């Protein structure tokens, strides 16, 4: 299903007394490269895995999500980090779960060392291994995430707990299983009977639809609907065991049968079949995350690493991983890169979580025609090179099928007053919105040129209006149309939600009162949210003030204001912020120079407004998470303490040592004898530095005195001749040298190199007069 980020606020919320589970932002990523392994050799899966988060992370799951072989296992070497536990590799779930809470940096360091082992070279050529934050399972078939509720409960509390949950920007809901592939994936993971998000209870159906369709239970009996998730409001049956063919279902034999007020859906863990249960049953629930209207896209909760098995004999299928339209389509898959024969091909809608379907084809090509569901294909081969492997399966190749699903239109208010806005949103759709339409009689329609999954427009006419949306997969046939949504427009004054004030505290022991102002209408209730407004929890309160005590984390509050039949409007949110005094537990490096970075670790660092190093404000600092700050050593800093400050207080840790720059450069010899050889040593540099343990490097640099830099080279700490010098041509050369210590501090100096005259052996004799007159006297010149 295509994801959309909506700007509307959901109408239906759940009143519960338990705490809301929520997280901040997280980014799990890695390079787009393949890890190569050999059989029977544990190899690091993702040595360049990167994890960052605004807060500590509880639990991590690592699973093989593609081309799994029974010989595969994910493990680790050495000891687990303190506070982390695991039950080890689970071959049924194809995963290993690590339990405990660590910073992002600690998880990254540990998970980079996880290894994968495949015990047999006779296995598929590739794997995919996913790293997922939390004890949460990632389904690559639809991009959704799943987990089990913490405790068993009746269906209603399980539904409320799921709706009160969020997972790094994704709203939770009691699971909706909408395909064979998803049903198989989930039933393999859960390990026990569990609740799902469907019901034929008339109150649940009416709530999901947003209006009263059924007056009593007799009217809704056997008419099962999805009542949670993106699919809420989608009807599954018209009577018990009279199913709507276009909607996926997997009922067990003779089910549903309403054997004693059974109006809630659950799934059996052993076979994935569905059954109706009474709300009074006490079992776990499955929480699903993905494709909800209003989901945020500011996190990346998982990273998948591709693995290549060196020496595998299976070959590779090309031509797959393409998207086709449902119905009339054709795709050719080709097996290459292997030596041997094809035994058969196989297909699967769940990527071979269960056994595949046999395709009697022994060719290296397979043409797939006119499929209507995303399907995975693989070949079974007898290979002879590089290893002899009989009955070897290849890695799978998917043919992705796209078809439009209309979804349902929902309204923030189904009754509004003239002059106010109708506020609509689409949920459960697959495809792109082509347009909206409006009608006053549910028959004659007027186009609205909007391709957004939300629609907000001002209505000035009293009466009943109907709205619907057209959804289409581009290039895949005509658009499908949603059921129409009716809106009653009456005379009156629209409510004004008003504004809620905010408070700040510096301790979890706190109390206060928030006041709603500038509102018009009657207050219906208040709500609170601890995940920045993604999920809201109802508070029974109709007063214009809301009291609170002992708020331990940032919490938003708002009020819902109604005015007669004119609908309702939410106030702007007020915030209760709790800023705890920061603490420093450590910092690195203990010795640093101006411009170096110092990494500070501790707690409650998210609201820090000042970092001082050696009594001077850091040049800059970055708050990486609640437990990490990276700061730059400023000019003027001295050895001493590092201090972090937020509005709630400050904390310091001593032990910082400022590393200062070198103060001089000396050369052991500043002259060279003429007629030298190239690379002859002139002398050796040394540096002077108050930090006596520093090491140095030297370089020729541009600047004053660099006129003859080209005549010399530096190797290590030695100055070497880069030309043959001649005293008679030039006897003095100027160079500029920079010394750098191991902390990046520098010092520059211009030096003069002299050329020494050599007492050279005569090489010729000349005479100015080579003749003499005969009979010259003795001594004649």
XYZ file of C-alpha atoms in Angstrom:
781
model
C 0.000 0.000 0.000
C 1.280 3.438 -0.824
C 2.212 5.543 2.178
C 0.868 9.072 2.550
C 1.606 11.663 5.201
C -1.628 13.343 6.211
C -2.170 16.686 7.887
C -5.517 15.770 9.399
C -6.243 14.507 12.889
C -8.017 11.221 13.374
C -11.483 11.350 14.876
C -11.530 8.106 16.782
C -9.336 7.697 19.857
C -9.205 5.228 22.680
C -9.596 5.863 26.398
C -7.128 3.773 28.403
C -5.381 4.190 31.721
C -2.110 2.475 30.813
C 1.001 4.335 29.722
C 1.523 5.024 26.037
C 4.453 3.174 24.469
C 6.359 5.506 22.190
C 9.798 6.304 20.847
C 11.611 9.241 19.318
C 13.464 9.205 16.025
C 15.789 6.422 14.935
C 17.933 5.784 11.875
C 19.224 2.287 11.120
C 21.233 2.240 7.903
C 24.267 0.906 6.096
C 26.039 1.034 2.729
C 24.361 -0.345 -0.383
C 26.879 -3.136 -0.752
C 26.915 -6.932 -0.638
C 28.591 -8.956 2.093
C 30.369 -12.001 0.703
C 30.590 -15.139 2.840
C 31.761 -18.717 2.422
C 30.017 -21.777 3.794
C 30.827 -22.925 7.336
C 32.623 -19.671 8.075
C 30.946 -17.193 10.476
C 31.180 -13.803 8.764
C 30.210 -10.339 9.979
C 26.890 -9.412 8.381
C 27.005 -5.618 8.419
C 30.349 -4.327 9.726
C 29.437 -0.791 8.585
C 25.968 -0.745 10.159
C 25.058 2.731 11.418
C 22.526 3.401 14.195
C 21.557 6.780 15.592
C 18.626 7.682 17.805
C 17.286 10.565 19.855
C 16.984 8.254 22.863
C 18.034 4.868 24.174
C 16.795 1.817 22.259
C 15.099 -1.127 23.944
C 15.614 -4.502 22.224
C 16.802 -5.356 18.720
C 15.707 -8.094 16.314
C 17.856 -9.547 13.531
C 16.187 -11.870 11.028
C 16.806 -13.545 7.683
C 14.078 -12.038 5.516
C 14.824 -13.535 2.095
C 16.078 -16.866 0.640
C 16.389 -18.447 4.083
C 17.981 -21.901 4.213
C 17.615 -24.307 7.144
C 21.415 -24.295 7.367
C 21.462 -20.573 8.171
C 22.030 -19.112 11.628
C 22.793 -15.662 12.968
C 25.014 -15.477 16.041
C 27.690 -13.546 17.857
C 31.118 -14.197 19.283
C 32.293 -13.417 22.788
C 30.092 -12.143 25.573
C 26.890 -10.180 25.353
C 27.062 -6.541 26.453
C 26.115 -5.948 30.073
C 22.344 -5.859 30.486
C 21.608 -7.608 27.170
C 20.167 -11.121 26.965
C 19.017 -13.459 24.198
C 17.443 -16.869 23.796
C 19.583 -17.384 20.710
C 18.743 -18.147 17.108
C 15.134 -19.212 16.486
C 14.941 -21.222 13.266
C 11.117 -21.115 13.226
C 11.000 -17.331 13.383
C 14.259 -17.073 11.407
C 15.394 -14.469 13.889
C 17.405 -13.717 16.992
C 16.098 -11.187 19.523
C 18.346 -9.261 21.892
C 16.600 -7.945 25.009
C 17.777 -4.892 26.913
C 18.232 -1.131 26.705
C 21.346 0.520 25.265
C 22.340 3.715 23.538
C 22.414 3.761 19.743
C 26.212 3.771 19.822
C 26.319 0.698 22.075
C 23.858 -1.206 19.870
C 25.850 -0.239 16.786
C 29.129 -1.503 18.256
C 27.550 -4.824 19.236
C 25.444 -5.485 16.133
C 28.328 -4.775 13.761
C 29.923 -7.968 15.046
C 26.936 -10.252 14.456
C 27.755 -13.087 12.091
C 25.869 -15.322 9.697
C 26.819 -18.907 9.026
C 25.458 -21.165 6.320
C 26.585 -24.727 6.806
C 26.291 -25.911 3.212
C 27.559 -24.488 -0.064
C 24.576 -26.206 -1.671
C 22.224 -23.364 -0.820
C 20.682 -20.345 -2.567
C 23.175 -17.793 -3.816
C 21.942 -14.795 -1.768
C 20.291 -13.913 1.539
C 18.836 -10.760 3.055
C 19.325 -10.066 6.754
C 17.310 -7.297 8.435
C 18.218 -5.348 11.581
C 15.037 -4.064 13.269
C 14.779 -1.838 16.350
C 12.738 -3.381 19.168
C 11.363 -6.880 19.625
C 9.579 -6.255 16.379
C 9.340 -8.254 13.179
C 9.724 -6.651 9.761
C 7.685 -7.998 6.859
C 9.482 -7.225 3.574
C 6.411 -8.394 1.663
C 4.522 -5.211 2.614
C 6.996 -3.103 4.617
C 4.976 -3.383 7.845
C 6.129 -4.181 11.396
C 4.531 -6.485 13.983
C 4.831 -7.369 17.643
C 2.850 -9.131 20.361
C 1.093 -7.227 23.135
C 2.943 -7.291 26.442
C 0.183 -9.144 28.283
C -2.795 -11.332 27.357
C -6.170 -9.637 27.686
C -9.723 -9.516 26.399
C -10.236 -8.251 22.839
C -11.313 -4.714 23.778
C -8.251 -3.969 25.967
C -6.004 -5.495 23.299
C -7.550 -3.221 20.662
C -7.110 -0.214 22.963
C -3.500 -1.114 23.777
C -2.617 -1.467 20.106
C -4.253 1.860 19.215
C -2.366 3.531 22.078
C 0.963 2.364 20.727
C 3.360 3.972 18.296
C 6.587 2.684 16.791
C 9.010 5.406 15.717
C 6.352 7.454 13.919
C 3.995 4.619 12.973
C 0.626 4.273 14.707
C -0.221 0.881 16.122
C -3.407 -1.068 15.489
C -4.723 -4.563 16.104
C -3.489 -6.512 13.111
C -5.375 -6.658 9.796
C -4.307 -9.590 7.613
C -5.230 -8.826 4.025
C -3.406 -11.487 1.989
C -2.226 -15.067 2.129
C 1.360 -13.836 2.270
C 0.753 -11.578 5.267
C -1.316 -14.241 7.049
C 1.471 -16.782 6.632
C 4.196 -14.379 7.732
C 2.374 -13.354 10.904
C 1.105 -16.796 11.922
C 4.675 -18.160 11.738
C 5.858 -15.528 14.220
C 3.220 -15.293 16.932
C 3.587 -18.644 18.685
C 0.146 -18.449 20.319
C -3.479 -17.723 19.472
C -3.876 -13.969 19.142
C -6.449 -11.236 18.581
C -6.959 -9.518 15.223
C -8.719 -6.254 14.344
C -12.066 -7.451 12.945
C -15.520 -7.702 14.494
C -19.212 -8.119 13.729
C -20.181 -6.183 16.868
C -22.493 -3.359 15.779
C -20.889 -0.793 18.101
C -17.410 -1.580 16.792
C -18.560 -1.395 13.175
C -20.369 1.908 13.687
C -17.315 3.372 15.399
C -15.050 2.252 12.563
C -17.362 3.693 9.909
C -17.834 6.974 11.752
C -21.621 6.823 11.641
C -24.476 4.565 12.777
C -25.071 1.860 10.185
C -26.471 -0.865 12.445
C -29.013 -0.170 15.170
C -28.367 -3.358 17.164
C -26.464 -6.624 17.226
C -29.142 -8.505 15.352
C -28.673 -6.169 12.408
C -24.876 -6.622 12.278
C -24.609 -10.304 13.203
C -22.360 -12.130 10.738
C -21.409 -8.948 8.900
C -17.706 -8.902 9.674
C -15.666 -5.752 9.151
C -12.118 -4.699 9.674
C -12.474 -2.164 12.495
C -8.821 -1.204 12.954
C -5.907 -0.052 10.846
C -5.937 1.436 7.355
C -8.622 -1.074 6.359
C -11.120 -0.059 9.040
C -14.617 0.084 7.626
C -13.904 -2.591 4.969
C -16.669 -5.214 4.988
C -15.620 -8.858 4.818
C -18.924 -10.756 4.858
C -22.682 -10.287 4.527
C -23.545 -13.086 6.952
C -21.675 -15.760 8.884
C -19.814 -17.867 6.309
C -21.115 -15.707 3.444
C -17.894 -13.942 2.501
C -17.212 -11.099 0.091
C -14.955 -12.709 -2.492
C -12.754 -9.699 -3.167
C -11.691 -9.413 0.488
C -9.085 -11.892 1.774
C -10.247 -14.193 4.602
C -8.918 -17.423 6.109
C -11.684 -18.788 8.325
C -11.411 -22.259 9.760
C -13.981 -24.877 8.851
C -17.486 -23.928 9.992
C -16.312 -20.506 11.173
C -17.471 -17.960 12.140
C -20.299 -19.591 14.031
C -21.098 -17.165 16.879
C -20.942 -19.927 19.466
C -21.845 -17.713 22.417
C -21.455 -13.955 21.810
C -18.414 -14.462 19.595
C -17.930 -11.105 17.908
C -14.135 -10.761 17.900
C -11.606 -12.226 15.449
C -8.569 -14.241 16.419
C -5.984 -16.371 14.587
C -4.703 -19.839 15.499
C -0.925 -20.010 15.749
C -0.559 -23.585 14.541
C -2.243 -23.208 11.163
C -3.064 -19.539 10.613
C -6.804 -20.175 10.441
C -9.312 -17.623 11.747
C -12.026 -18.074 14.358
C -14.591 -15.894 16.078
C -14.083 -15.556 19.829
C -15.936 -13.881 22.656
C -14.424 -10.683 24.018
C -14.135 -12.432 27.404
C -11.363 -14.751 26.139
C -7.909 -13.890 27.482
C -5.179 -14.109 24.810
C -2.423 -11.948 23.361
C -2.976 -9.454 20.555
C -0.884 -8.746 17.464
C 0.056 -5.089 16.993
C 0.725 -3.972 13.422
C 2.391 -0.754 12.200
C 2.259 0.615 8.681
C 0.204 2.631 6.173
C -1.926 4.466 8.741
C -3.125 7.942 7.774
C -0.985 10.385 9.713
C 2.063 8.121 10.040
C 5.313 10.074 10.149
C 8.258 9.306 7.888
C 11.055 10.811 9.991
C 12.636 7.514 11.064
C 14.206 4.457 9.494
C 13.576 1.538 11.842
C 15.300 -1.206 9.862
C 18.195 -1.894 7.532
C 18.503 -4.923 5.275
C 21.921 -6.265 4.277
C 22.291 -8.443 1.198
C 24.525 -11.507 1.552
C 26.291 -13.327 -1.298
C 27.340 -16.973 -0.808
C 30.693 -17.451 -2.505
C 30.906 -20.769 -4.322
C 27.145 -21.307 -4.457
C 26.096 -23.373 -7.460
C 22.483 -22.276 -7.739
C 22.861 -19.531 -10.321
C 20.901 -16.282 -10.475
C 17.441 -15.428 -11.825
C 17.216 -12.237 -13.872
C 14.123 -10.453 -15.137
C 12.362 -10.372 -11.766
C 11.711 -7.635 -9.230
C 9.449 -5.881 -11.744
C 5.973 -4.436 -11.222
C 3.101 -5.396 -13.529
C -0.585 -4.580 -13.606
C -3.005 -7.185 -12.331
C -4.785 -9.185 -15.013
C -3.072 -9.041 -18.383
C 0.700 -9.199 -17.978
C 3.715 -11.196 -19.080
C 7.178 -11.507 -17.506
C 10.091 -13.690 -18.592
C 12.522 -14.925 -15.950
C 15.929 -16.314 -16.932
C 18.253 -18.507 -14.881
C 21.938 -17.936 -15.574
C 25.359 -18.358 -14.019
C 25.128 -22.069 -13.285
C 26.224 -25.364 -14.793
C 23.817 -28.285 -14.723
C 20.137 -28.918 -15.397
C 16.827 -27.466 -14.267
C 14.597 -29.913 -12.404
C 11.558 -27.609 -12.154
C 10.424 -24.106 -11.252
C 8.347 -23.153 -8.202
C 6.072 -20.256 -7.255
C 4.979 -18.840 -3.906
C 2.899 -15.882 -2.708
C 4.708 -15.763 0.668
C 8.299 -15.972 -0.639
C 8.540 -19.637 0.272
C 7.825 -19.301 3.966
C 5.655 -22.301 3.151
C 6.375 -24.899 0.457
C 6.201 -23.597 -3.098
C 3.888 -24.664 -5.895
C 5.478 -26.849 -8.573
C 5.783 -25.527 -12.129
C 6.712 -28.419 -14.506
C 9.303 -26.539 -16.546
C 12.890 -27.753 -17.070
C 14.036 -24.808 -19.182
C 16.309 -22.019 -17.979
C 13.563 -19.514 -18.827
C 10.073 -19.189 -17.383
C 7.369 -16.927 -18.793
C 4.767 -15.824 -16.266
C 1.455 -14.665 -17.713
C -1.621 -12.876 -16.359
C -1.025 -13.134 -12.624
C -3.154 -11.102 -10.212
C -1.106 -11.421 -6.995
C 2.503 -10.631 -6.212
C 4.311 -13.936 -6.663
C 7.851 -15.158 -6.022
C 9.584 -17.629 -8.346
C 12.626 -19.844 -8.045
C 14.206 -22.762 -9.878
C 15.230 -26.154 -8.529
C 18.451 -27.332 -10.187
C 20.959 -30.141 -10.276
C 24.265 -28.286 -10.504
C 27.704 -29.662 -11.287
C 29.935 -26.629 -10.776
C 31.589 -25.304 -8.711
C 29.978 -27.953 -6.464
C 27.746 -30.889 -7.222
C 24.350 -30.133 -5.685
C 21.139 -31.989 -6.453
C 17.727 -30.483 -5.790
C 19.270 -27.075 -5.068
C 16.893 -24.104 -4.969
C 17.877 -20.694 -6.262
C 17.184 -17.404 -4.559
C 13.703 -16.145 -5.411
C 12.736 -13.401 -7.848
C 9.438 -11.554 -7.331
C 6.957 -10.349 -9.915
C 5.140 -7.553 -8.123
C 1.492 -7.049 -9.025
C -0.146 -3.680 -8.616
C -3.902 -3.154 -8.511
C -5.983 -0.260 -7.276
C -7.935 -0.480 -4.014
C -10.296 2.382 -3.286
C -10.199 2.400 0.505
C -12.772 4.371 2.485
C -13.467 8.068 3.024
C -13.609 9.283 6.626
C -14.654 12.641 8.035
C -13.382 14.484 11.084
C -16.996 15.666 11.534
C -19.990 14.128 9.776
C -22.206 17.067 10.785
C -20.988 20.628 10.346
C -22.464 24.133 10.238
C -22.645 26.244 7.121
C -19.572 28.360 6.698
C -17.226 25.769 8.223
C -14.875 23.238 6.647
C -15.599 19.683 5.676
C -12.464 17.714 6.576
C -12.089 14.347 4.812
C -9.322 11.772 4.542
C -8.829 8.508 2.694
C -7.667 5.314 4.389
C -6.883 1.819 3.145
C -6.331 2.843 -0.486
C -3.743 1.334 -2.812
C -2.783 3.572 -5.695
C -2.852 7.308 -6.323
C -5.797 9.632 -5.871
C -6.887 10.924 -9.289
C -9.647 13.243 -8.119
C -12.451 13.802 -5.629
C -16.139 14.346 -6.354
C -19.001 16.102 -4.591
C -22.755 15.546 -4.919
C -25.917 16.879 -3.329
C -27.996 13.802 -4.236
C -25.447 10.943 -4.318
C -26.187 10.629 -8.043
C -24.974 13.635 -10.010
C -21.339 14.341 -9.283
C -19.067 17.367 -9.651
C -15.300 16.877 -9.989
C -12.943 18.390 -7.414
C -9.440 18.834 -8.831
C -7.462 17.404 -5.926
C -5.055 14.466 -5.954
C -4.357 14.513 -2.226
C -5.616 11.754 0.094
C -7.146 14.545 2.183
C -9.783 17.070 1.223
C -10.661 20.230 3.133
C -13.145 22.729 1.702
C -15.512 25.346 3.084
C -19.228 24.568 2.761
C -21.755 27.420 2.785
C -24.967 25.582 1.801
C -27.277 23.833 4.288
C -28.233 20.273 3.335
C -26.566 16.921 2.754
C -23.413 16.556 0.691
C -21.740 13.388 -0.500
C -18.058 12.932 -1.268
C -16.046 10.190 -2.919
C -12.535 9.683 -4.297
C -11.110 7.982 -7.401
C -7.987 5.856 -6.901
C -5.868 4.514 -9.730
C -2.567 2.755 -10.310
C -1.104 4.735 -13.236
C -1.042 2.620 -16.380
C -3.103 -0.143 -14.806
C -6.644 0.393 -16.018
C -9.493 2.561 -14.862
C -9.693 4.163 -11.426
C -11.744 2.568 -8.675
C -14.209 4.620 -6.665
C -14.641 4.747 -2.900
C -18.038 4.384 -1.256
C -19.552 7.835 -0.806
C -19.358 9.683 2.499
C -22.326 11.812 3.568
C -21.905 15.120 5.391
C -24.831 16.936 7.002
C -24.613 20.734 6.859
C -26.832 22.595 9.316
C -27.337 26.186 10.396
C -25.267 27.380 13.313
C -21.977 28.730 14.526
C -18.927 26.501 14.006
C -16.939 25.741 17.179
C -13.542 27.294 17.748
C -11.041 24.998 19.431
C -9.049 27.710 21.164
C -5.567 27.531 22.639
C -4.068 25.500 25.488
C -1.212 26.994 27.512
C 2.102 25.297 28.278
C 4.266 24.698 31.351
C 7.858 23.683 32.023
C 9.152 21.734 35.041
C 12.605 20.640 36.108
C 11.669 17.526 38.062
C 9.379 14.527 37.648
C 7.791 15.580 40.924
C 5.578 18.287 39.560
C 2.028 19.497 39.252
C 0.187 22.196 37.390
C -2.889 23.280 35.502
C -3.348 24.033 31.819
C -6.051 26.456 30.710
C -8.036 26.497 27.469
C -8.667 30.021 26.170
C -10.279 31.696 23.163
C -12.642 28.815 22.450
C -16.284 28.857 21.329
C -18.559 25.946 22.214
C -18.688 23.211 24.844
C -15.687 21.155 25.878
C -16.304 17.465 25.143
C -13.049 16.023 26.464
C -9.314 16.537 26.808
C -6.552 14.380 25.343
C -2.858 13.783 25.934
C -0.012 12.499 23.759
C 3.548 11.464 24.580
C 4.682 10.837 20.987
C 4.418 14.368 19.630
C 0.766 14.087 18.670
C 0.811 10.829 16.723
C -1.426 8.942 19.167
C -3.847 10.709 21.511
C -5.326 9.282 24.710
C -8.721 10.499 25.935
C -9.133 12.254 29.290
C -12.627 12.524 30.747
C -12.883 16.242 31.481
C -15.338 18.909 30.257
C -13.826 21.849 32.184
C -11.704 24.593 30.655
C -8.737 23.617 32.831
C -6.770 20.375 32.977
C -4.666 19.487 36.015
C -1.730 17.104 36.000
C 0.807 15.683 38.435
C 4.206 14.020 38.119
C 4.618 14.259 34.355
C 7.856 12.431 33.580
C 8.225 13.099 29.845
C 7.181 15.733 27.350
C 3.395 15.523 27.043
C 0.994 17.384 24.771
C -2.535 18.260 25.879
C -5.497 19.462 23.833
C -9.261 19.841 24.165
C -12.126 18.917 21.850
C -14.737 21.658 21.600
C -18.230 21.053 20.153
C -21.046 23.446 19.403
C -24.467 21.822 19.100
C -24.831 20.063 15.751
C -21.934 21.982 14.203
C -19.351 19.311 14.787
C -16.238 19.614 16.896
C -12.851 21.283 16.692
C -9.592 20.528 18.477
C -7.658 23.240 20.239
C -4.037 23.905 19.508
C -1.829 21.731 21.685
C -0.280 22.853 24.941
C 2.917 21.248 26.175
C 4.115 20.145 29.558
C 7.859 19.888 29.232
C 10.054 18.244 31.837
C 13.694 19.265 31.633
C 15.887 17.174 33.911
C 19.314 18.376 35.008
C 21.902 16.940 32.621
C 24.637 14.622 33.842
C 28.002 13.808 32.294
C 29.186 10.233 32.673
C 32.265 10.492 30.440
C 33.888 12.350 27.571
C 36.451 11.529 24.914
C 39.077 12.587 24.112
C 40.481 13.601 27.443
C 43.235 15.496 25.639
C 42.211 17.679 22.691
C 43.305 20.775 20.831
C 41.439 23.789 19.558
C 39.152 22.681 16.709
C 39.136 19.054 17.860
C 35.844 17.340 18.658
C 35.018 16.059 22.118
C 32.232 13.478 22.486
C 30.303 13.907 25.743
C 28.125 11.063 27.013
C 25.606 11.226 29.821
C 21.893 11.536 30.490
C 19.237 14.190 29.836
C 21.394 15.900 27.226
C 18.559 16.635 24.788
C 17.810 20.127 26.120
C 21.378 21.345 26.626
C 21.769 24.982 25.586
C 25.425 25.549 26.517
C 28.623 23.498 26.466
C 31.800 24.903 27.978
C 35.265 23.433 27.572
C 37.900 24.723 29.929
C 35.607 27.575 30.934
C 34.944 28.809 27.377
C 31.835 28.228 25.264
C 32.369 25.478 22.702
C 32.782 26.746 19.148
C 29.760 24.611 18.271
C 28.010 21.523 19.561
C 25.565 18.962 18.198
C 23.034 17.095 20.333
C 23.221 13.618 18.822
C 20.777 12.015 21.240
C 19.598 12.193 24.822
C 22.912 10.595 25.815
C 25.463 12.103 23.435
C 26.770 15.548 22.464
C 29.618 16.304 20.078
C 31.349 19.622 20.855
C 34.227 21.531 19.211
C 37.082 22.843 21.407
C 37.071 26.652 21.185
C 39.825 29.206 20.922
C 40.838 30.354 24.369
C 39.945 27.095 26.100
C 42.180 25.924 28.926
C 42.683 22.652 30.712
C 39.986 22.032 33.298
C 36.371 20.859 33.259
C 33.703 20.245 30.653
C 30.302 21.663 31.593
C 26.859 21.130 30.065
C 23.906 23.359 30.940
C 20.165 23.270 30.257
C 17.331 25.347 31.754
C 17.120 22.860 34.610
C 20.744 23.049 35.742
C 24.257 22.007 34.801
C 26.854 19.329 35.388
C 30.633 19.322 35.078
C 33.364 16.754 34.800
C 37.026 17.611 35.329
C 39.971 16.051 33.565
C 40.030 17.886 30.246
C 43.532 18.700 29.067
C 44.038 21.273 26.339
C 46.751 20.292 23.928
C 48.622 23.433 22.775
C 50.457 24.043 19.477
C 54.196 23.549 18.951
C 56.286 26.682 19.546
C 59.344 26.195 17.352
C 60.993 24.218 14.560
C 64.706 23.443 14.449
C 66.792 21.789 11.734
C 69.853 19.780 12.700
C 71.811 21.181 9.740
C 70.930 24.246 7.704
C 73.505 23.876 4.940
C 74.230 21.574 2.064
C 77.514 21.133 0.149
C 77.248 21.948 -3.508
C 77.358 19.259 -6.180
C 75.180 17.003 -4.052
C 73.106 14.049 -5.291
C 69.290 14.171 -5.498
C 67.606 13.199 -2.201
C 70.769 13.825 -0.220
C 69.864 14.614 3.383
C 70.199 18.234 4.396
C 69.156 17.829 8.019
C 66.525 16.503 10.423
C 63.627 18.571 11.763
C 62.546 18.588 15.386
C 59.688 20.422 17.050
C 59.396 22.201 20.358
C 56.082 21.690 22.197
C 54.959 22.239 25.803
C 53.172 18.874 25.477
C 56.266 16.748 25.669
C 54.556 13.507 24.658
C 53.316 14.855 21.301
C 54.565 13.450 18.044
C 55.242 15.594 14.976
C 54.954 15.632 11.226
C 56.552 18.194 8.915
C 55.589 19.682 5.555
C 56.661 22.429 3.189
C 53.888 25.036 3.005
C 53.101 28.211 1.101
C 53.678 31.551 2.780
C 56.315 34.106 3.533
C 59.774 32.656 2.863
C 58.587 29.816 0.576
C 60.486 31.002 -2.531
C 62.645 27.871 -2.796
C 60.266 25.182 -1.462
C 60.517 23.368 -4.789
C 64.248 22.792 -4.314
C 63.637 20.488 -1.355
C 61.391 17.609 -0.248
C 60.564 16.301 3.212
C 60.526 12.605 3.995
C 59.370 11.890 7.524
C 61.328 14.408 9.579
C 64.217 14.678 7.098
C 64.804 17.559 4.683
C 66.149 16.229 1.355
C 67.653 17.959 -1.660
C 65.402 18.070 -4.705
C 68.075 19.479 -7.050
C 71.849 19.588 -7.481
C 73.057 22.821 -5.890
C 75.876 25.010 -7.230
C 77.509 27.468 -4.848
C 78.672 29.659 -7.671
C 75.057 29.955 -8.999
C 73.270 30.489 -5.689
C 74.422 29.973 -2.150
C 71.239 30.687 -0.129
C 67.740 29.179 -0.307
C 64.556 30.068 1.617
C 61.882 27.520 2.630
C 58.738 27.618 4.811
C 58.030 24.598 7.016
C 54.998 23.613 9.095
C 55.080 21.254 12.029
C 51.867 19.482 13.086
C 51.416 17.610 16.331
C 49.235 14.528 16.674
C 46.274 16.698 17.800
C 46.308 18.821 14.668
C 48.003 21.866 16.205
C 50.439 23.593 13.848
C 53.341 26.047 13.829
C 55.101 27.497 10.784
C 58.593 28.941 10.336
C 60.745 30.222 7.487
C 64.273 28.757 7.333
C 67.390 29.631 5.328
C 69.414 26.810 3.808
C 72.968 27.704 2.813
C 75.030 26.070 0.085
C 78.670 25.414 0.990
C 81.442 25.873 -1.544
C 83.351 22.704 -2.352
C 87.218 22.822 -3.087
C 86.860 21.315 -6.493
C 89.625 19.407 -8.511
C 90.800 21.365 -11.637
C 89.244 20.062 -14.779
C 91.160 21.992 -17.550
C 94.191 24.185 -18.415
C 94.114 27.151 -20.815
C 96.892 29.509 -22.119
C 96.153 32.942 -23.509
C 99.069 32.841 -25.977
C 100.167 29.657 -27.562
C 103.013 31.089 -29.745
C 106.548 32.502 -29.060
C 108.819 34.509 -31.333
C 112.060 32.780 -32.212
C 115.252 34.013 -30.632
C 113.264 35.448 -27.639
C 115.316 36.124 -24.514
C 115.002 34.102 -21.387
C 112.029 35.282 -19.292
C 110.034 36.543 -22.241
C 106.274 36.221 -21.627
